[in-house]
């Protein structure tokens, strides 16, 4: 019944709204219906009110009422269309000076003309939307084809309004006779106690421990901790485990245990008296009270509360109020809580569980705990437990596990959903049954109270009627869609839930957040976005299924769709499917396409799918909402220009689009909301765009707004980002703004140099625009206005908060600016006023920016305001390009600028003084100075609050934890840098090692060339014990001094040594590395003179205590040139350069490395990379080096990769039963690698194989193809920069585990293998744009719909 009540009420409301339009009402009054329009509206309002009351009552299943409501809805639908069309032609008459849709009285008065008009248009229908040429394109100029037939229109309006009145009488009589006791619906909730039902708390152990610690840390007399989340998320289960945790009662920290605990299930009945009695009954009486139950039996709230306070006076307690659905007011809550706040012991707690964030916000004293869905791994463990308990059938892993995972992914981590579906699956452990549950989403149709959908629907039923209606439309959008406020509010207005004149009165999305249906997020631009809670999306589609349909799957079934659907959206993937085409054809016969009110095509599609969709919806007549994405004029719906009922239109286009907006756009006279934010085509608008006189909101990029000619005609417009005065163009005069009294948010006015008179400026009526918050008045920098009166007459309303004035000309500022006490932000640019405004007299000023102000010598108290009282709220100051500014003055010993947080000074060449002292700018957080060469700064940062500091680009940067100094000549205030953890310095002369030593929590230090930082005679007492990561430029250090420096860092775990030498401008350097048990990561970069020698020769890395895990060398060149060479396994005399602990080795551009014997002791290696080691051979290679290798990369190092893998494949030295662990291999030698023995060796574990920079390979031999087939574990294969390669392996389709294939920079590859790719392939990355390859890929995608293709 509710499914019929809601639409009927909404449709009557829309008819009511149509009759409120004066021209429509006049026309209806002329029809002699027996009632005038006001009387009809009164009857509609009465019936609508009864229907609204019936929404919250139990009217039973009355088939007579059901039939009446359906008939009433049909007629209301038709009436809305007729009246809407009448109003359309009345607007058309007004715009074009015609009288086709005049009132009946005028029609009869001019009957002869009207009959002549009727005779000439008898071939056309009265409605432009019922019999027009379907071949009309979006851009066709066919306005003359829109006809109005007054006789037919009058007859139809008269008939349908008479029917509606009759049906309203019948419905009113029936609803008015419903007994009053049936008008109340009570929501019954199950009572749940504290006894644990689910023994294991799945997936919330970390949250549980964190909450436990929060509980025992509470220090208030009584704290209130809400636990909030949607139905079925596990709030009560979580709380039961907390309530029964023995540590809360037997904790060794005696002060934290609870002596009294009470559990009360509140549900929907928040009765303070009842709850107080219930709680009191759970608290043992004191010895003084004895065993008498008198206290519990009284109905006097005061006595009950006194008894509670007495019993809990010296006891710490835990009270759980489970499942609170409502609390009418904060006073009601405080009344319930009051006896618990009188105790003498601190640390008591009230735990509240609720679905509603608004309740949590009301009762909390500490931050609420918000429970979300379980993480996928934890949820699947719970899901399996719900299905099987302790025993899984034998066929589970082979037949059912994959289905189970697919089902689990759809349940969004909801524990109750796991239990619901678990019961379903337990009925039959066969694959057919489980597949059916998955494909049919059977859990959505279960109706037991302990199932997930009924549990969630209780929350829906509890919503007010208008919020239920709002919620139902969210299902038109895909899962995880981020909703904007305006997007949904526009939709709510268009479908009739709210009126456009009152849409700002309520924030429906915030109310849905408060009720737990939506979550609020903040996007990267700082805007509020909203997303549906997990399973709420499925609930939304369920409750709106009779009206709203989202087609998101290509395999949807038209037969399952209700015929009553009026709002439809398409979010399928961009892939053609014959079955989808067949079902769309069925859909046209299933639902009334012509009567659709909403059509949303939410993404762009290829030509074939676009044509299919246009053909499917070519009969659309009555759309109020249309969302489309177009890539050509043919992408617009067939009847686009005939959609005269449109109120909300959103058009998007592709980024590289050159399209123009259709000229017929200006024909949609009823349009209230036009969204072109995603339009990337031409910024030109139709010449007669101002015909959209009902337009309220225009969302588009800034460049479109100034192109609206005669914008003053759109009197309801609330959003106009930018207006540009154009001297020689009619319709772009400043006077156009005069009629736009409803403008909101921001307005930019450009071209003010074209305003010639004070009268023209006055006509803009800026002072009347009370909803504007931000205004920018901009003149051309090279053509300024001379008349100062013009700026004086551009005074804004006092509600304005942000003002910009740029390049106005004249020598006198506007008088009103000195009195603008309401301003919070002021930007002045390019002014030459003899007297600047008294900034200090603007008490609310928070942000001030001055740019290119000529003649401004100083800033400070002389800018206005009483001594010691000016600039009290100023938070941000910007001085930009002020050539004359010399000083910023403050009053002596006065706490000036107490709120100032941000200062930015750019290109002020004469500025010397800033107000930095112990009493000025004491709250400064950000300082940015650039292009101010004369400025003298104190030691920086001068205050501990300054945590965002940038001086001359990169000279000095500081963000609170990270400090950078490059060529900075000033001093540092190390006493204000005690929070620094990361420091980078280079080319500084005022920073000493002693100063750095004061940074006690410094963790990471990078030192470039600083000649005086580490003197030759370094003080041995300087030790940096907190530093565990050091990057050091040694190009200016001798071997001896470098070793000394390293000895200052005993706790290093990461050490990077680098140098920057000019060609041949370096000396040989032997470095002694400190003996450290902590060093794990060591790298050398560009150390041209660095050579490794054994420890006994004064260098090297000590083996004994080394824990080194990773070593990387890049472009050193002579690193091994003095290392004594020996053979691996050559006895006690063999010396190795690296410790055996090494697990990762990366050697790049090292011609001095000539033998793999150097690495023979590295049997723990898991990763080895050798690049540009042009003299390297495998001589002396120890096969045991490869035992633990998981990753190997070899480039431009002869044939080392193939040689060493061949050696491993044939050696006898490896342990018995050895299996290769190599998982990732990157080589430049296709022919050397793809041989049988090597591929046999690699087969067990290799999952990633990359061929890069192979300039020799052209094709694959039969032997190589066979070898590749041996790599059965391969999941990722890449061919990159192989310029001679003409084809891919023909046997790729046999690699049954392959998931990703990447082909880049292989220009000679002309096609893909004849057999295609394996069905396991999920991702293809390719940079070829050849039509042949693209065609082959499209063919493969049709057989493998799960394949994703990216053209890189």
PDB file of N, CA and C in Angstrom, residues 193-251:
ATOM      1  N   UNK A 193      19.817  -9.255  25.598  1.00  0.00           N
ATOM      2  CA  UNK A 193      20.522  -9.083  26.862  1.00  0.00           C
ATOM      3  C   UNK A 193      22.017  -9.089  26.695  1.00  0.00           C
ATOM      4  N   UNK A 194      22.719  -9.205  27.816  1.00  0.00           N
ATOM      5  CA  UNK A 194      24.178  -9.100  27.809  1.00  0.00           C
ATOM      6  C   UNK A 194      24.876 -10.430  27.566  1.00  0.00           C
ATOM      7  N   UNK A 195      24.131 -11.525  27.567  1.00  0.00           N
ATOM      8  CA  UNK A 195      24.757 -12.839  27.393  1.00  0.00           C
ATOM      9  C   UNK A 195      25.328 -12.988  25.994  1.00  0.00           C
ATOM     10  N   UNK A 196      26.578 -13.412  25.930  1.00  0.00           N
ATOM     11  CA  UNK A 196      27.264 -13.544  24.634  1.00  0.00           C
ATOM     12  C   UNK A 196      26.686 -14.718  23.859  1.00  0.00           C
ATOM     13  N   UNK A 197      26.267 -14.442  22.621  1.00  0.00           N
ATOM     14  CA  UNK A 197      25.727 -15.482  21.743  1.00  0.00           C
ATOM     15  C   UNK A 197      26.802 -15.963  20.771  1.00  0.00           C
ATOM     16  N   UNK A 198      27.564 -15.047  20.250  1.00  0.00           N
ATOM     17  CA  UNK A 198      28.649 -15.379  19.312  1.00  0.00           C
ATOM     18  C   UNK A 198      29.962 -15.368  20.080  1.00  0.00           C
ATOM     19  N   UNK A 199      30.515 -16.548  20.319  1.00  0.00           N
ATOM     20  CA  UNK A 199      31.679 -16.666  21.206  1.00  0.00           C
ATOM     21  C   UNK A 199      32.912 -15.946  20.663  1.00  0.00           C
ATOM     22  N   UNK A 200      33.094 -15.983  19.354  1.00  0.00           N
ATOM     23  CA  UNK A 200      34.284 -15.356  18.759  1.00  0.00           C
ATOM     24  C   UNK A 200      33.927 -13.988  18.204  1.00  0.00           C
ATOM     25  N   UNK A 201      34.741 -13.006  18.532  1.00  0.00           N
ATOM     26  CA  UNK A 201      34.549 -11.653  17.993  1.00  0.00           C
ATOM     27  C   UNK A 201      35.450 -11.523  16.764  1.00  0.00           C
ATOM     28  N   UNK A 202      34.866 -11.683  15.597  1.00  0.00           N
ATOM     29  CA  UNK A 202      35.650 -11.741  14.366  1.00  0.00           C
ATOM     30  C   UNK A 202      36.067 -10.338  13.903  1.00  0.00           C
ATOM     31  N   UNK A 203      37.364 -10.205  13.610  1.00  0.00           N
ATOM     32  CA  UNK A 203      37.843  -9.046  12.887  1.00  0.00           C
ATOM     33  C   UNK A 203      37.862  -7.724  13.625  1.00  0.00           C
ATOM     34  N   UNK A 204      37.575  -7.749  14.924  1.00  0.00           N
ATOM     35  CA  UNK A 204      37.531  -6.470  15.644  1.00  0.00           C
ATOM     36  C   UNK A 204      38.440  -6.488  16.870  1.00  0.00           C
ATOM     37  N   UNK A 205      39.409  -7.368  16.892  1.00  0.00           N
ATOM     38  CA  UNK A 205      40.246  -7.492  18.079  1.00  0.00           C
ATOM     39  C   UNK A 205      41.031  -6.207  18.353  1.00  0.00           C
ATOM     40  N   UNK A 206      41.600  -5.598  17.315  1.00  0.00           N
ATOM     41  CA  UNK A 206      42.360  -4.358  17.531  1.00  0.00           C
ATOM     42  C   UNK A 206      41.439  -3.250  18.035  1.00  0.00           C
ATOM     43  N   UNK A 207      40.279  -3.132  17.413  1.00  0.00           N
ATOM     44  CA  UNK A 207      39.305  -2.121  17.852  1.00  0.00           C
ATOM     45  C   UNK A 207      38.851  -2.405  19.271  1.00  0.00           C
ATOM     46  N   UNK A 208      38.685  -3.675  19.587  1.00  0.00           N
ATOM     47  CA  UNK A 208      38.242  -4.065  20.931  1.00  0.00           C
ATOM     48  C   UNK A 208      39.274  -3.638  21.977  1.00  0.00           C
ATOM     49  N   UNK A 209      40.547  -3.932  21.708  1.00  0.00           N
ATOM     50  CA  UNK A 209      41.595  -3.580  22.670  1.00  0.00           C
ATOM     51  C   UNK A 209      41.740  -2.066  22.813  1.00  0.00           C
ATOM     52  N   UNK A 210      41.604  -1.383  21.702  1.00  0.00           N
ATOM     53  CA  UNK A 210      41.675   0.079  21.744  1.00  0.00           C
ATOM     54  C   UNK A 210      40.525   0.645  22.577  1.00  0.00           C
ATOM     55  N   UNK A 211      39.325   0.075  22.390  1.00  0.00           N
ATOM     56  CA  UNK A 211      38.164   0.543  23.159  1.00  0.00           C
ATOM     57  C   UNK A 211      38.307   0.185  24.634  1.00  0.00           C
ATOM     58  N   UNK A 212      38.833  -1.001  24.921  1.00  0.00           N
ATOM     59  CA  UNK A 212      39.075  -1.403  26.308  1.00  0.00           C
ATOM     60  C   UNK A 212      40.001  -0.392  27.001  1.00  0.00           C
ATOM     61  N   UNK A 213      41.071  -0.019  26.309  1.00  0.00           N
ATOM     62  CA  UNK A 213      42.015   0.947  26.893  1.00  0.00           C
ATOM     63  C   UNK A 213      41.370   2.319  27.074  1.00  0.00           C
ATOM     64  N   UNK A 214      40.488   2.690  26.157  1.00  0.00           N
ATOM     65  CA  UNK A 214      39.775   3.962  26.323  1.00  0.00           C
ATOM     66  C   UNK A 214      38.891   3.915  27.561  1.00  0.00           C
ATOM     67  N   UNK A 215      38.256   2.772  27.791  1.00  0.00           N
ATOM     68  CA  UNK A 215      37.335   2.639  28.934  1.00  0.00           C
ATOM     69  C   UNK A 215      38.086   2.792  30.247  1.00  0.00           C
ATOM     70  N   UNK A 216      39.214   2.087  30.366  1.00  0.00           N
ATOM     71  CA  UNK A 216      39.920   2.124  31.651  1.00  0.00           C
ATOM     72  C   UNK A 216      40.707   3.427  31.829  1.00  0.00           C
ATOM     73  N   UNK A 217      40.755   4.235  30.742  1.00  0.00           N
ATOM     74  CA  UNK A 217      41.470   5.507  30.844  1.00  0.00           C
ATOM     75  C   UNK A 217      40.545   6.678  31.147  1.00  0.00           C
ATOM     76  N   UNK A 218      39.244   6.432  31.210  1.00  0.00           N
ATOM     77  CA  UNK A 218      38.293   7.512  31.471  1.00  0.00           C
ATOM     78  C   UNK A 218      38.499   8.067  32.878  1.00  0.00           C
ATOM     79  N   UNK A 219      38.632   9.377  32.991  1.00  0.00           N
ATOM     80  CA  UNK A 219      38.914  10.009  34.280  1.00  0.00           C
ATOM     81  C   UNK A 219      37.770  10.879  34.781  1.00  0.00           C
ATOM     82  N   UNK A 220      36.727  11.048  33.970  1.00  0.00           N
ATOM     83  CA  UNK A 220      35.581  11.835  34.413  1.00  0.00           C
ATOM     84  C   UNK A 220      34.749  11.027  35.413  1.00  0.00           C
ATOM     85  N   UNK A 221      33.869  11.732  36.104  1.00  0.00           N
ATOM     86  CA  UNK A 221      32.964  11.014  37.019  1.00  0.00           C
ATOM     87  C   UNK A 221      32.176   9.968  36.247  1.00  0.00           C
ATOM     88  N   UNK A 222      31.578  10.394  35.155  1.00  0.00           N
ATOM     89  CA  UNK A 222      30.918   9.431  34.271  1.00  0.00           C
ATOM     90  C   UNK A 222      31.132   9.882  32.829  1.00  0.00           C
ATOM     91  N   UNK A 223      31.573   8.961  31.989  1.00  0.00           N
ATOM     92  CA  UNK A 223      31.765   9.224  30.561  1.00  0.00           C
ATOM     93  C   UNK A 223      30.704   8.462  29.776  1.00  0.00           C
ATOM     94  N   UNK A 224      30.341   9.033  28.618  1.00  0.00           N
ATOM     95  CA  UNK A 224      29.366   8.375  27.742  1.00  0.00           C
ATOM     96  C   UNK A 224      30.056   8.076  26.418  1.00  0.00           C
ATOM     97  N   UNK A 225      30.160   6.781  26.112  1.00  0.00           N
ATOM     98  CA  UNK A 225      30.808   6.340  24.877  1.00  0.00           C
ATOM     99  C   UNK A 225      29.761   5.710  23.968  1.00  0.00           C
ATOM    100  N   UNK A 226      29.386   6.383  22.877  1.00  0.00           N
ATOM    101  CA  UNK A 226      28.440   5.771  21.936  1.00  0.00           C
ATOM    102  C   UNK A 226      29.152   4.838  20.966  1.00  0.00           C
ATOM    103  N   UNK A 227      28.505   3.740  20.636  1.00  0.00           N
ATOM    104  CA  UNK A 227      28.967   2.830  19.585  1.00  0.00           C
ATOM    105  C   UNK A 227      27.902   2.880  18.497  1.00  0.00           C
ATOM    106  N   UNK A 228      28.296   3.386  17.325  1.00  0.00           N
ATOM    107  CA  UNK A 228      27.313   3.704  16.295  1.00  0.00           C
ATOM    108  C   UNK A 228      27.632   2.963  15.008  1.00  0.00           C
ATOM    109  N   UNK A 229      26.603   2.561  14.292  1.00  0.00           N
ATOM    110  CA  UNK A 229      26.777   1.864  13.021  1.00  0.00           C
ATOM    111  C   UNK A 229      25.439   1.378  12.521  1.00  0.00           C
ATOM    112  N   UNK A 230      25.350   1.034  11.238  1.00  0.00           N
ATOM    113  CA  UNK A 230      24.064   0.587  10.678  1.00  0.00           C
ATOM    114  C   UNK A 230      23.622  -0.745  11.256  1.00  0.00           C
ATOM    115  N   UNK A 231      22.366  -1.079  11.013  1.00  0.00           N
ATOM    116  CA  UNK A 231      21.820  -2.339  11.514  1.00  0.00           C
ATOM    117  C   UNK A 231      22.602  -3.536  11.014  1.00  0.00           C
ATOM    118  N   UNK A 232      22.823  -4.504  11.915  1.00  0.00           N
ATOM    119  CA  UNK A 232      23.490  -5.742  11.525  1.00  0.00           C
ATOM    120  C   UNK A 232      24.988  -5.660  11.456  1.00  0.00           C
ATOM    121  N   UNK A 233      25.578  -4.535  11.882  1.00  0.00           N
ATOM    122  CA  UNK A 233      27.026  -4.374  11.757  1.00  0.00           C
ATOM    123  C   UNK A 233      27.759  -4.991  12.944  1.00  0.00           C
ATOM    124  N   UNK A 234      27.037  -5.341  14.008  1.00  0.00           N
ATOM    125  CA  UNK A 234      27.662  -6.031  15.141  1.00  0.00           C
ATOM    126  C   UNK A 234      27.868  -5.168  16.368  1.00  0.00           C
ATOM    127  N   UNK A 235      27.074  -4.105  16.535  1.00  0.00           N
ATOM    128  CA  UNK A 235      27.248  -3.207  17.681  1.00  0.00           C
ATOM    129  C   UNK A 235      26.959  -3.926  18.995  1.00  0.00           C
ATOM    130  N   UNK A 236      25.837  -4.640  19.039  1.00  0.00           N
ATOM    131  CA  UNK A 236      25.455  -5.314  20.280  1.00  0.00           C
ATOM    132  C   UNK A 236      26.421  -6.447  20.603  1.00  0.00           C
ATOM    133  N   UNK A 237      26.826  -7.213  19.609  1.00  0.00           N
ATOM    134  CA  UNK A 237      27.793  -8.299  19.834  1.00  0.00           C
ATOM    135  C   UNK A 237      29.099  -7.745  20.387  1.00  0.00           C
ATOM    136  N   UNK A 238      29.589  -6.685  19.789  1.00  0.00           N
ATOM    137  CA  UNK A 238      30.818  -6.035  20.243  1.00  0.00           C
ATOM    138  C   UNK A 238      30.665  -5.592  21.699  1.00  0.00           C
ATOM    139  N   UNK A 239      29.526  -4.988  22.017  1.00  0.00           N
ATOM    140  CA  UNK A 239      29.294  -4.471  23.368  1.00  0.00           C
ATOM    141  C   UNK A 239      29.151  -5.611  24.375  1.00  0.00           C
ATOM    142  N   UNK A 240      28.527  -6.716  23.969  1.00  0.00           N
ATOM    143  CA  UNK A 240      28.424  -7.879  24.861  1.00  0.00           C
ATOM    144  C   UNK A 240      29.803  -8.375  25.269  1.00  0.00           C
ATOM    145  N   UNK A 241      30.721  -8.420  24.324  1.00  0.00           N
ATOM    146  CA  UNK A 241      32.074  -8.881  24.635  1.00  0.00           C
ATOM    147  C   UNK A 241      32.788  -7.902  25.561  1.00  0.00           C
ATOM    148  N   UNK A 242      32.568  -6.621  25.359  1.00  0.00           N
ATOM    149  CA  UNK A 242      33.137  -5.637  26.277  1.00  0.00           C
ATOM    150  C   UNK A 242      32.549  -5.800  27.678  1.00  0.00           C
ATOM    151  N   UNK A 243      31.246  -5.904  27.736  1.00  0.00           N
ATOM    152  CA  UNK A 243      30.511  -5.967  29.003  1.00  0.00           C
ATOM    153  C   UNK A 243      30.950  -7.178  29.828  1.00  0.00           C
ATOM    154  N   UNK A 244      31.291  -8.262  29.145  1.00  0.00           N
ATOM    155  CA  UNK A 244      31.633  -9.503  29.834  1.00  0.00           C
ATOM    156  C   UNK A 244      33.140  -9.740  29.942  1.00  0.00           C
ATOM    157  N   UNK A 245      33.947  -8.777  29.538  1.00  0.00           N
ATOM    158  CA  UNK A 245      35.395  -8.937  29.637  1.00  0.00           C
ATOM    159  C   UNK A 245      35.815  -8.891  31.103  1.00  0.00           C
ATOM    160  N   UNK A 246      36.392  -9.986  31.580  1.00  0.00           N
ATOM    161  CA  UNK A 246      36.721 -10.111  33.008  1.00  0.00           C
ATOM    162  C   UNK A 246      37.706  -9.059  33.476  1.00  0.00           C
ATOM    163  N   UNK A 247      38.500  -8.531  32.543  1.00  0.00           N
ATOM    164  CA  UNK A 247      39.497  -7.541  32.940  1.00  0.00           C
ATOM    165  C   UNK A 247      38.866  -6.261  33.470  1.00  0.00           C
ATOM    166  N   UNK A 248      37.628  -5.991  33.086  1.00  0.00           N
ATOM    167  CA  UNK A 248      36.960  -4.777  33.559  1.00  0.00           C
ATOM    168  C   UNK A 248      36.498  -4.909  35.010  1.00  0.00           C
ATOM    169  N   UNK A 249      36.558  -6.133  35.540  1.00  0.00           N
ATOM    170  CA  UNK A 249      36.085  -6.341  36.913  1.00  0.00           C
ATOM    171  C   UNK A 249      37.171  -6.915  37.818  1.00  0.00           C
ATOM    172  N   UNK A 250      38.216  -7.495  37.203  1.00  0.00           N
ATOM    173  CA  UNK A 250      39.286  -8.098  38.000  1.00  0.00           C
ATOM    174  C   UNK A 250      40.646  -7.562  37.587  1.00  0.00           C
ATOM    175  N   UNK A 251      40.687  -6.341  37.071  1.00  0.00           N
ATOM    176  CA  UNK A 251      41.943  -5.793  36.568  1.00  0.00           C
ATOM    177  C   UNK A 251      42.906  -5.525  37.712  1.00  0.00           C
TER     178      UNK A 251
END
